[in-house]
């Protein structure tokens, strides 16, 4: 009987320790777009209005050498923004760009790389409306990504995507 009692107490102790570690796990750090720009860097405002008159528009991405915040690398973060889909189907997207304002990379030239995040999410996520802001949670890296639409200064391996709520 003491064997079972001892085993029970050890099991309870292990469960208590595990739950203690889980409950003390740090929640993701809530960051915003200005947190992706180094404190000593003066970012030029590159957001322009869409040109709907049919004339040519400059689609060059500005400031391709925009610096990043290396201290963010490997941190668990949550960042709000808008979706520019890259990969997926009619049900879910598995890869997208997260941008600070609606229309970036589609209706207006892309912002600097330190203001665009390349996001991947295993299994994909349904995006109800591409016009709505979302919050992405995951591990951020300071690894760049380059595609046809834009170059990014950051990547996030997302573990969650949710609608943005004020």
Short mmCIF file of C-alpha atoms in Angstrom, two decimals:
data_model
loop_
_atom_site.label_atom_id
_atom_site.label_comp_id
_atom_site.label_asym_id
_atom_site.label_seq_id
_atom_site.Cartn_x
_atom_site.Cartn_y
_atom_site.Cartn_z
CA UNK A 1 0.00 0.00 0.00
CA UNK A 2 2.84 2.42 0.71
CA UNK A 3 4.19 1.84 -2.82
CA UNK A 4 0.93 3.11 -4.31
CA UNK A 5 0.81 5.98 -1.84
CA UNK A 6 4.39 7.00 -2.68
CA UNK A 7 3.74 6.67 -6.42
CA UNK A 8 0.60 8.78 -6.08
CA UNK A 9 2.44 11.53 -4.18
CA UNK A 10 5.31 11.59 -6.69
CA UNK A 11 2.84 11.71 -9.58
CA UNK A 12 0.94 14.55 -7.93
CA UNK A 13 4.19 16.43 -7.32
CA UNK A 14 5.25 16.02 -10.97
CA UNK A 15 1.84 17.22 -12.18
CA UNK A 16 2.03 20.20 -9.84
CA UNK A 17 5.49 21.13 -11.10
CA UNK A 18 4.45 20.79 -14.75
CA UNK A 19 1.32 22.89 -14.26
CA UNK A 20 3.41 25.48 -12.44
CA UNK A 21 5.77 25.76 -15.41
CA UNK A 22 2.88 25.94 -17.87
CA UNK A 23 1.04 28.65 -15.93
CA UNK A 24 4.24 30.69 -15.65
CA UNK A 25 4.93 30.53 -19.38
CA UNK A 26 5.33 34.03 -20.74
CA UNK A 27 2.49 35.28 -22.92
CA UNK A 28 3.49 36.66 -26.32
CA UNK A 29 4.90 40.18 -26.29
CA UNK A 30 2.42 42.58 -27.88
CA UNK A 31 4.30 44.65 -30.45
CA UNK A 32 3.28 47.29 -32.95
CA UNK A 33 4.74 48.46 -36.25
CA UNK A 34 6.89 51.18 -34.70
CA UNK A 35 8.57 48.45 -32.60
CA UNK A 36 9.97 46.98 -35.84
CA UNK A 37 11.99 50.15 -36.50
CA UNK A 38 15.20 50.70 -34.49
CA UNK A 39 14.86 53.56 -31.99
CA UNK A 40 17.65 55.65 -33.56
CA UNK A 41 16.42 55.25 -37.17
CA UNK A 42 14.31 57.97 -38.77
CA UNK A 43 11.82 56.18 -41.02
CA UNK A 44 10.64 58.15 -44.03
CA UNK A 45 6.85 58.09 -44.47
CA UNK A 46 6.39 56.22 -47.71
CA UNK A 47 2.65 55.63 -47.61
CA UNK A 48 1.19 57.17 -50.76
CA UNK A 49 -2.30 57.43 -52.10
CA UNK A 50 -3.47 54.97 -54.73
CA UNK A 51 -3.48 56.31 -58.26
CA UNK A 52 -6.83 55.58 -59.93
CA UNK A 53 -6.49 57.82 -63.00
CA UNK A 54 -4.87 55.12 -65.16
CA UNK A 55 -1.43 56.71 -65.28
CA UNK A 56 1.73 54.91 -64.26
CA UNK A 57 2.48 54.66 -60.58
CA UNK A 58 5.87 54.14 -58.96
CA UNK A 59 5.71 50.59 -57.56
CA UNK A 60 9.29 50.52 -56.36
CA UNK A 61 9.70 49.45 -52.76
CA UNK A 62 11.48 52.23 -50.85
CA UNK A 63 14.41 51.94 -48.46
CA UNK A 64 15.39 48.33 -49.17
CA UNK A 65 18.18 48.71 -46.60
CA UNK A 66 15.82 49.76 -43.79
CA UNK A 67 17.30 48.45 -40.53
CA UNK A 68 15.60 45.86 -38.35
CA UNK A 69 15.44 45.33 -34.58
CA UNK A 70 17.69 42.30 -34.08
CA UNK A 71 16.66 41.94 -30.42
CA UNK A 72 13.22 40.71 -31.56
CA UNK A 73 14.73 37.58 -33.12
CA UNK A 74 13.28 34.40 -31.57
CA UNK A 75 10.69 36.17 -29.40
CA UNK A 76 7.07 35.11 -29.08
CA UNK A 77 5.05 38.12 -30.26
CA UNK A 78 1.62 39.25 -31.37
CA UNK A 79 1.34 41.89 -34.10
CA UNK A 80 -1.79 43.42 -35.66
CA UNK A 81 -1.97 44.18 -39.36
CA UNK A 82 -3.56 43.45 -42.71
CA UNK A 83 -3.21 40.41 -44.98
CA UNK A 84 -1.70 40.22 -48.45
CA UNK A 85 -2.26 36.55 -49.40
CA UNK A 86 0.56 34.60 -51.06
CA UNK A 87 -0.31 30.89 -50.80
CA UNK A 88 -3.48 28.97 -50.09
CA UNK A 89 -6.78 28.04 -51.66
CA UNK A 90 -10.36 29.26 -51.52
CA UNK A 91 -10.71 27.96 -47.94
CA UNK A 92 -7.47 28.86 -46.14
CA UNK A 93 -4.19 30.67 -46.61
CA UNK A 94 -0.88 29.20 -45.48
CA UNK A 95 1.45 32.05 -46.39
CA UNK A 96 0.88 35.79 -46.45
CA UNK A 97 2.44 39.17 -45.90
CA UNK A 98 1.37 41.11 -42.83
CA UNK A 99 1.38 44.84 -43.54
CA UNK A 100 0.60 47.89 -41.36
CA UNK A 101 -2.19 49.38 -43.47
CA UNK A 102 -4.85 48.18 -45.87
CA UNK A 103 -3.86 48.13 -49.53
CA UNK A 104 -0.09 47.98 -48.98
CA UNK A 105 1.56 45.98 -51.79
CA UNK A 106 -1.73 45.85 -53.74
CA UNK A 107 -3.12 49.36 -54.27
CA UNK A 108 -0.03 51.31 -53.26
CA UNK A 109 3.70 50.56 -53.36
CA UNK A 110 4.99 48.33 -50.57
CA UNK A 111 6.34 49.88 -47.39
CA UNK A 112 10.03 49.42 -46.46
CA UNK A 113 11.09 45.83 -45.60
CA UNK A 114 11.12 46.56 -41.86
CA UNK A 115 7.38 47.28 -42.14
CA UNK A 116 6.41 43.99 -43.82
CA UNK A 117 6.35 40.56 -42.16
CA UNK A 118 6.30 37.28 -44.09
CA UNK A 119 3.97 34.88 -42.22
CA UNK A 120 3.59 31.12 -42.56
CA UNK A 121 1.10 29.03 -40.62
CA UNK A 122 1.07 25.25 -40.69
CA UNK A 123 -2.29 23.91 -41.82
CA UNK A 124 -3.44 27.34 -42.91
CA UNK A 125 -6.01 29.69 -41.50
CA UNK A 126 -9.35 30.86 -42.90
CA UNK A 127 -9.42 34.58 -43.53
CA UNK A 128 -13.01 35.75 -43.40
CA UNK A 129 -12.38 39.10 -44.98
CA UNK A 130 -9.15 40.42 -46.37
CA UNK A 131 -10.37 43.93 -45.56
CA UNK A 132 -10.34 43.34 -41.80
CA UNK A 133 -7.35 43.73 -39.51
CA UNK A 134 -6.00 40.62 -37.80
CA UNK A 135 -3.53 39.80 -35.03
CA UNK A 136 -0.81 37.24 -35.73
CA UNK A 137 0.83 35.41 -32.83
CA UNK A 138 4.03 33.41 -33.24
CA UNK A 139 7.80 33.39 -33.18
CA UNK A 140 9.37 36.32 -35.03
CA UNK A 141 12.71 36.07 -36.79
CA UNK A 142 14.88 38.76 -38.30
CA UNK A 143 15.34 36.64 -41.40
CA UNK A 144 14.43 38.46 -44.59
CA UNK A 145 12.19 37.12 -47.35
CA UNK A 146 11.93 38.26 -50.93
CA UNK A 147 9.12 37.65 -53.40
CA UNK A 148 7.55 39.19 -56.48
CA UNK A 149 5.48 41.63 -54.44
CA UNK A 150 8.00 42.84 -51.87
CA UNK A 151 10.99 42.19 -49.68
CA UNK A 152 10.48 41.74 -45.93
CA UNK A 153 12.73 42.32 -42.96
CA UNK A 154 10.97 39.84 -40.67
CA UNK A 155 9.29 36.45 -40.70
CA UNK A 156 6.78 34.95 -38.28
CA UNK A 157 5.98 31.27 -37.87
CA UNK A 158 2.43 31.78 -36.70
CA UNK A 159 0.71 29.65 -34.10
CA UNK A 160 -2.44 31.73 -34.15
CA UNK A 161 -4.36 34.30 -36.18
CA UNK A 162 -7.37 36.16 -34.77
CA UNK A 163 -9.51 39.14 -35.73
CA UNK A 164 -8.16 42.44 -34.40
CA UNK A 165 -10.33 43.92 -31.67
CA UNK A 166 -10.02 47.42 -30.25
#
